[in-house]
Coordinates of C-alpha atoms in Angstrom, one line a residue:
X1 CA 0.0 0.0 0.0
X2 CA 1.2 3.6 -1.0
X3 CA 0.3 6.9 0.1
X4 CA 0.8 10.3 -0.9
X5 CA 2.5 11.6 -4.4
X6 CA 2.4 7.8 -5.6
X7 CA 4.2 7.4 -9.2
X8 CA 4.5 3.7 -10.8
X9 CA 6.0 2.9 -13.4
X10 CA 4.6 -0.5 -15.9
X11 CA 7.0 -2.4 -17.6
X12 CA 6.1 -0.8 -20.6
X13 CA 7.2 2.5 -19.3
X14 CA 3.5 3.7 -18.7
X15 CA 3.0 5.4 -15.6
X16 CA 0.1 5.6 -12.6
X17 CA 0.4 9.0 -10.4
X18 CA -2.1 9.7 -7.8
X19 CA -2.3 9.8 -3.6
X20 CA -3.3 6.2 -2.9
X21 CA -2.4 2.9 -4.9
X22 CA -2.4 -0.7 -3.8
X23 CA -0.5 -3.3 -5.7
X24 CA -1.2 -7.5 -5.5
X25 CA 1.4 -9.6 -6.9
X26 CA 0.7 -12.9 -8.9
X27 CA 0.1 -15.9 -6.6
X28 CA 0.2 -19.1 -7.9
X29 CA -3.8 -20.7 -6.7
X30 CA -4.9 -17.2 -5.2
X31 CA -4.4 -14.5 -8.9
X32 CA -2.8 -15.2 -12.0
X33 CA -2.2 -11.8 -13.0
X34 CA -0.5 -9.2 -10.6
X35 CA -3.1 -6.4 -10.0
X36 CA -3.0 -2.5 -8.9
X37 CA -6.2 -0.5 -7.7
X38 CA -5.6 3.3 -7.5
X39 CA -8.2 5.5 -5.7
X40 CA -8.8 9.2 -5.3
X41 CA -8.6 10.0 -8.9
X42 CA -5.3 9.0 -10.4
X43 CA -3.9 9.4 -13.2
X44 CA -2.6 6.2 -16.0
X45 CA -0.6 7.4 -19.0
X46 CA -0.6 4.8 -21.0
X47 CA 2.8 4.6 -23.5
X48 CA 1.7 3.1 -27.0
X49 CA 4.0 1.3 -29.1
X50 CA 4.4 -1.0 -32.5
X51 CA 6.0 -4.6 -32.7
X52 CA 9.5 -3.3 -32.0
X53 CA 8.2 -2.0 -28.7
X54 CA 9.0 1.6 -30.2
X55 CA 7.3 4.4 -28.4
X56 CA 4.6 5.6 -31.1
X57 CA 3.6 9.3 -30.6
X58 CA 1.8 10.4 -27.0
X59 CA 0.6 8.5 -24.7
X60 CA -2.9 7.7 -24.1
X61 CA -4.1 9.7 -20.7
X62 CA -7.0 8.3 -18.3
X63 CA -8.3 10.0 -15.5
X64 CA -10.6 8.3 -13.2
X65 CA -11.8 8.1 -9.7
X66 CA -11.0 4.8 -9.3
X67 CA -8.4 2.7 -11.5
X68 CA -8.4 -0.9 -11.6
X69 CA -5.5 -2.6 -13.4
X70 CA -4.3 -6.0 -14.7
X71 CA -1.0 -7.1 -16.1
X72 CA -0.2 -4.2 -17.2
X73 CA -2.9 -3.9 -20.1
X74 CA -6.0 -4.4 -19.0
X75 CA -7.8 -1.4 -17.1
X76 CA -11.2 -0.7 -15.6
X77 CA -12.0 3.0 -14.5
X78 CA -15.0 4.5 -12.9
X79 CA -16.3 7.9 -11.6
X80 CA -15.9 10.6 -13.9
X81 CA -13.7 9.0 -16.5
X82 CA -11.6 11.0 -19.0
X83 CA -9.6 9.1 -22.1
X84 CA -7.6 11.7 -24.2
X85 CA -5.8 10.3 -27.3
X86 CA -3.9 12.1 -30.3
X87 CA -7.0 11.7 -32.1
X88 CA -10.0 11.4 -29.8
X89 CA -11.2 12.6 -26.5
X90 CA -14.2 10.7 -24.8
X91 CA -16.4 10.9 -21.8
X92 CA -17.7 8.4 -19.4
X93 CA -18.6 7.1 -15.8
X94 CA -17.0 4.1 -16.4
X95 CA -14.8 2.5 -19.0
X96 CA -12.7 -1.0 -19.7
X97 CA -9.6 -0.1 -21.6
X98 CA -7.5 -3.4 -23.1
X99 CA -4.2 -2.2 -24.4
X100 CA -3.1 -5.4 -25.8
X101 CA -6.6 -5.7 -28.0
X102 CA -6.5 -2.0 -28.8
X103 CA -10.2 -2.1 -27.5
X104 CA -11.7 0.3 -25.3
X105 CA -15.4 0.5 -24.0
X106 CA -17.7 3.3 -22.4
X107 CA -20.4 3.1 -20.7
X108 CA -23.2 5.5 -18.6
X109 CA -23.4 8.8 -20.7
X110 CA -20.5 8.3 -23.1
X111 CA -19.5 11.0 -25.0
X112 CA -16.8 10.9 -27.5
X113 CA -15.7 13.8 -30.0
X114 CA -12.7 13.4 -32.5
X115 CA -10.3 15.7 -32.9
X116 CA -8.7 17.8 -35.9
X117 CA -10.5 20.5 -38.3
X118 CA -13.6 18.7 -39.0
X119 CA -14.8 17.0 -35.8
X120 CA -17.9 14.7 -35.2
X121 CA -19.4 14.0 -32.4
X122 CA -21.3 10.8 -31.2
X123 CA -23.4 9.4 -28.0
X124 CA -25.0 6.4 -27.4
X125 CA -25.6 4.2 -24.0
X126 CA -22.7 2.1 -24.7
X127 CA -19.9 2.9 -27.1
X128 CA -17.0 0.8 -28.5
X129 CA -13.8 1.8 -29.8
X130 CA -11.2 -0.2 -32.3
X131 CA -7.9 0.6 -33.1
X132 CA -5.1 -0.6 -35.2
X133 CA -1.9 0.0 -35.5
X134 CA -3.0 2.8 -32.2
X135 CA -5.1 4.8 -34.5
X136 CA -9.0 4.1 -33.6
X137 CA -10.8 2.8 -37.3
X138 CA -14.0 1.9 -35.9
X139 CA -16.5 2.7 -33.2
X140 CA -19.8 1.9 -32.0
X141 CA -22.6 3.5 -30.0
X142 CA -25.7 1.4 -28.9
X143 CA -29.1 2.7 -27.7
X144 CA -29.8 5.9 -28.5
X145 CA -27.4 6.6 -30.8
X146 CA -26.8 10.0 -32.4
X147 CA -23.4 10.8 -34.3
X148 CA -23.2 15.0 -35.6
X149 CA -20.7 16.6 -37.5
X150 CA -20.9 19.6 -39.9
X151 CA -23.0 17.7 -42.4
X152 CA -25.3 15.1 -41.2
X153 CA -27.1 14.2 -37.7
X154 CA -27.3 10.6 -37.9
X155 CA -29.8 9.0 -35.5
X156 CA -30.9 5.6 -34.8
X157 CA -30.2 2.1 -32.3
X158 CA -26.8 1.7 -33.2
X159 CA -24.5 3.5 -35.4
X160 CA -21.4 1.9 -36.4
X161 CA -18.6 4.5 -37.7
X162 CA -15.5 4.0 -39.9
X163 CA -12.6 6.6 -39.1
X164 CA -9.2 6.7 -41.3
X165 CA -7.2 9.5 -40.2
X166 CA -9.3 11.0 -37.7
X167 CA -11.8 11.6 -40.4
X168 CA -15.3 9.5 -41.2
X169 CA -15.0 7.3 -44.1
X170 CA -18.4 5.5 -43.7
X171 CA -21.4 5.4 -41.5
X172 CA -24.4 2.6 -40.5
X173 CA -27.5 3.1 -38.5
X174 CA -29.8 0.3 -37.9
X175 CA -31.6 -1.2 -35.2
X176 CA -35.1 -1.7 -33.6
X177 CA -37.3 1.7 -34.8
X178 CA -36.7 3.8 -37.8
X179 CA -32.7 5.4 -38.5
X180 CA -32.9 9.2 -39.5
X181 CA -30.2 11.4 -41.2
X182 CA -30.8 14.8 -41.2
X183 CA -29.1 17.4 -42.9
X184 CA -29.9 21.4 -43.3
X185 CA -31.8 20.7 -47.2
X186 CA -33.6 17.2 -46.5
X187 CA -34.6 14.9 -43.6
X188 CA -34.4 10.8 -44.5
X189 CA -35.6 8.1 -42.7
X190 CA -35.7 4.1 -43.1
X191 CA -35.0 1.1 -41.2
X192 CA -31.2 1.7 -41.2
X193 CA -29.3 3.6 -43.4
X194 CA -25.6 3.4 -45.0
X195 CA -24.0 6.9 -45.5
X196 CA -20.5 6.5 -47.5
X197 CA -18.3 9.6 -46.9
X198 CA -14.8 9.4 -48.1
X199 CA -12.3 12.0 -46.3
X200 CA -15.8 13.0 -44.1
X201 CA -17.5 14.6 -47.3
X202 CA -20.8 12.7 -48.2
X203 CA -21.0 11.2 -51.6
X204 CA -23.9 8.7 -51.4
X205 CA -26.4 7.6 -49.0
X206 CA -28.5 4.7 -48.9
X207 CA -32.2 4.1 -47.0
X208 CA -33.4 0.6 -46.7
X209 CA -36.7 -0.8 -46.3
X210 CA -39.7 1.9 -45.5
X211 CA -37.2 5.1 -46.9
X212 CA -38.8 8.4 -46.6
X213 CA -36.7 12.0 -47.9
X214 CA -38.4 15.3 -47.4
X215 CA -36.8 18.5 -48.5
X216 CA -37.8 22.4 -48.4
X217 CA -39.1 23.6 -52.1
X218 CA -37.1 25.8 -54.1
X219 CA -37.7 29.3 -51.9
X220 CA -36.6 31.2 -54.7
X221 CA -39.6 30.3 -56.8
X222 CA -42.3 28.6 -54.1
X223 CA -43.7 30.0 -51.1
X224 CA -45.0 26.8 -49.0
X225 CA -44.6 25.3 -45.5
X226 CA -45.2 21.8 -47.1
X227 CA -41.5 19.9 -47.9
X228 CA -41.3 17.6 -51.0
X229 CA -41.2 14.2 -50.6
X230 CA -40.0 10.5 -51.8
X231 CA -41.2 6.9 -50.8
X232 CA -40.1 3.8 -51.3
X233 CA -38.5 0.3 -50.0
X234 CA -35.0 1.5 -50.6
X235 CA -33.9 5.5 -51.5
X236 CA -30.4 6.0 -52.8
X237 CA -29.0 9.7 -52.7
X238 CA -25.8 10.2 -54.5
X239 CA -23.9 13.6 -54.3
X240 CA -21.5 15.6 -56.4
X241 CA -18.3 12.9 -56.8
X242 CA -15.6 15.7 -57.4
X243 CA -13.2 16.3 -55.0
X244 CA -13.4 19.7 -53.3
X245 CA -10.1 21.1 -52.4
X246 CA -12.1 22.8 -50.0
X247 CA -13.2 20.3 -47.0
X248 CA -15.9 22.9 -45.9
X249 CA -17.8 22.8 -48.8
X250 CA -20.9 21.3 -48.7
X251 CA -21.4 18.6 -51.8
X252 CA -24.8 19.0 -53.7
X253 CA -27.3 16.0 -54.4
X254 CA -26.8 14.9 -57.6
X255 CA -29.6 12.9 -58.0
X256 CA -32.5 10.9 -55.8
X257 CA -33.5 7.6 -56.9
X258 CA -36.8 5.1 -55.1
X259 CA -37.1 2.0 -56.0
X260 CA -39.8 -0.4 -54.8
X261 CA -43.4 0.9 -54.2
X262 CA -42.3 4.4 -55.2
X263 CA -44.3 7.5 -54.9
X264 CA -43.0 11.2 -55.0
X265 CA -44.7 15.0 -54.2
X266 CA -43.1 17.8 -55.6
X267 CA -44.2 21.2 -55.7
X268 CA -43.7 23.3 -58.9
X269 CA -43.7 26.8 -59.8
X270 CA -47.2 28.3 -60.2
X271 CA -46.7 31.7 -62.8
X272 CA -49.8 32.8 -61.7
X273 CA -49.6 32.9 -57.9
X274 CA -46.6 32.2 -56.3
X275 CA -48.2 31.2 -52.7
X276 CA -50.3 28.3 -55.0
X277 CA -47.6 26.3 -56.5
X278 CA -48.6 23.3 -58.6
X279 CA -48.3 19.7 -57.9
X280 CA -46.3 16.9 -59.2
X281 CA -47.8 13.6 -57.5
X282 CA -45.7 10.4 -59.3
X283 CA -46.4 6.4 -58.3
X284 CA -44.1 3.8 -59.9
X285 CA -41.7 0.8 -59.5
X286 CA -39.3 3.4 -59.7
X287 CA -38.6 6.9 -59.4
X288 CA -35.5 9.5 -60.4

């Protein structure tokens, strides 16, 4: 048992500062693993590094209430947990943190945000995070879901996201009830939905099974508080494919396509009265 200004150091090099620590060594029939428990909010740095046991960049920092840890790898925190990394910072009242998996898990109120020039955001009940090579690629939020950045408000169950270089590359909400993405032109709703975003800049969107997209009319040329809409078993959404060189700018909808009992209402301009707009109602197998 140690008390006061207590610093230890892992055989990895990470190190455990707080005011109060205990440490059990491996007993042969009683633990197999030596174990440490640090109370009173300490502090675990945890040193990351590749196959050549290398240090790769800064470490990972978790602050706690309460530390539990295992061998060296294997940590479980509670009471106002705080996990910065290079590339993420994340939220929590408690939290399992496997080093030699590259596997993390929060849980009670996660929050986690990414860091870099175009951040998301993303909460859930539970949420999971994968790394490889000590870069996180994929993570997970359960019940409740919701996942923002400067584009898209993705809402559903679950939401699985893909990250490659701290930016989203791909995005999947499913589960019990309906998944919604919502953007500042057009709401869409289905069963799940599959938004593809290479370098976090949308370029097509998929809505499966009961898909629903409603957008605002052209304002220049309607007034109406009715949105245009589009049915049908599966919506697909593709945006402009070109590259911007300019990661703020928003890609436009190149085209909208239903397929499966498909029906569509769009207003159109009325010359006469422009508070009376016309309507287009369409019904097909499929519509573009």
């Amino acid at each position: 048992l140690a008390e006061g200004n207590v610093v230890a150091v892992t055989s990895d090099s990470s190190t455990m500062t707080g005011p109060r620590a205990e440490y059990f060594r491996a007993v042969r029939g009683v633990r197999l693993r030596p174990r440490m428990v640090a109370t009173m909010r300490p502090t675990l740095k945890l040193i990351e590094a590749d196959s050549l046991g290398r240090r790769r960049g800064e470490p990972v920092v978790l602050v706690a209430d309460n530390i539990n840890g295992e061998a060296d790898s294997l940590f479980i925190a509670w009471g106002k947990v705080t996990i910065d990394r290079t590339d993420m910072l994340a939220r929590g009242d408690s939290a399992n943190l496997d080093n030699a998996r590259q596997y993390s898990r929060l849980m009670k109120q996660p929050y986690l945000e990414s860091k870099g020039k175009d951040a998301f955001t993303l909460r859930g009940l539970v949420i999971d995070m994968f790394a490889r090579n000590k870069a996180v690629e994929r993570v997970v939020a359960m019940d409740s879901a919701i996942a923002v950045n400067k584009e898209l408000t993705l809402a559903s169950d679950t939401i699985d996201l893909r990250v490659k270089e701290n930016k989203l590359q791909r995005a999947y909400a499913f589960g019990p009830g309906a998944a919604s993405a919502i953007s500042k032109e057009r709401t869409i709703l289905a069963d799940s939905i599959d938004v593809r975003m290479p370098n976090q800049q949308i370029r097509e969107m998929y809505a499966v099974r009961g898909a629903y997209a409603e957008s605002d009319p052209d304002s220049a040329k309607i007034v109406s508080r009715e949105r245009d809409w589009l049915r049908g078993d599966t919506i697909v959404a593709r945006f402009d494919s070109t590259v911007a060189t300019d990661t703020t700018t928003r890609p436009k909808i190149r085209d909208l396509l239903a397929s499966g009992r498909a029906s569509s209402f769009y207003q159109v301009p009325n010359s006469k009265d422009v508070k009376k707009p016309g309507i287009n109602y369409v019904r097909g197998r499929q519509i573009m």
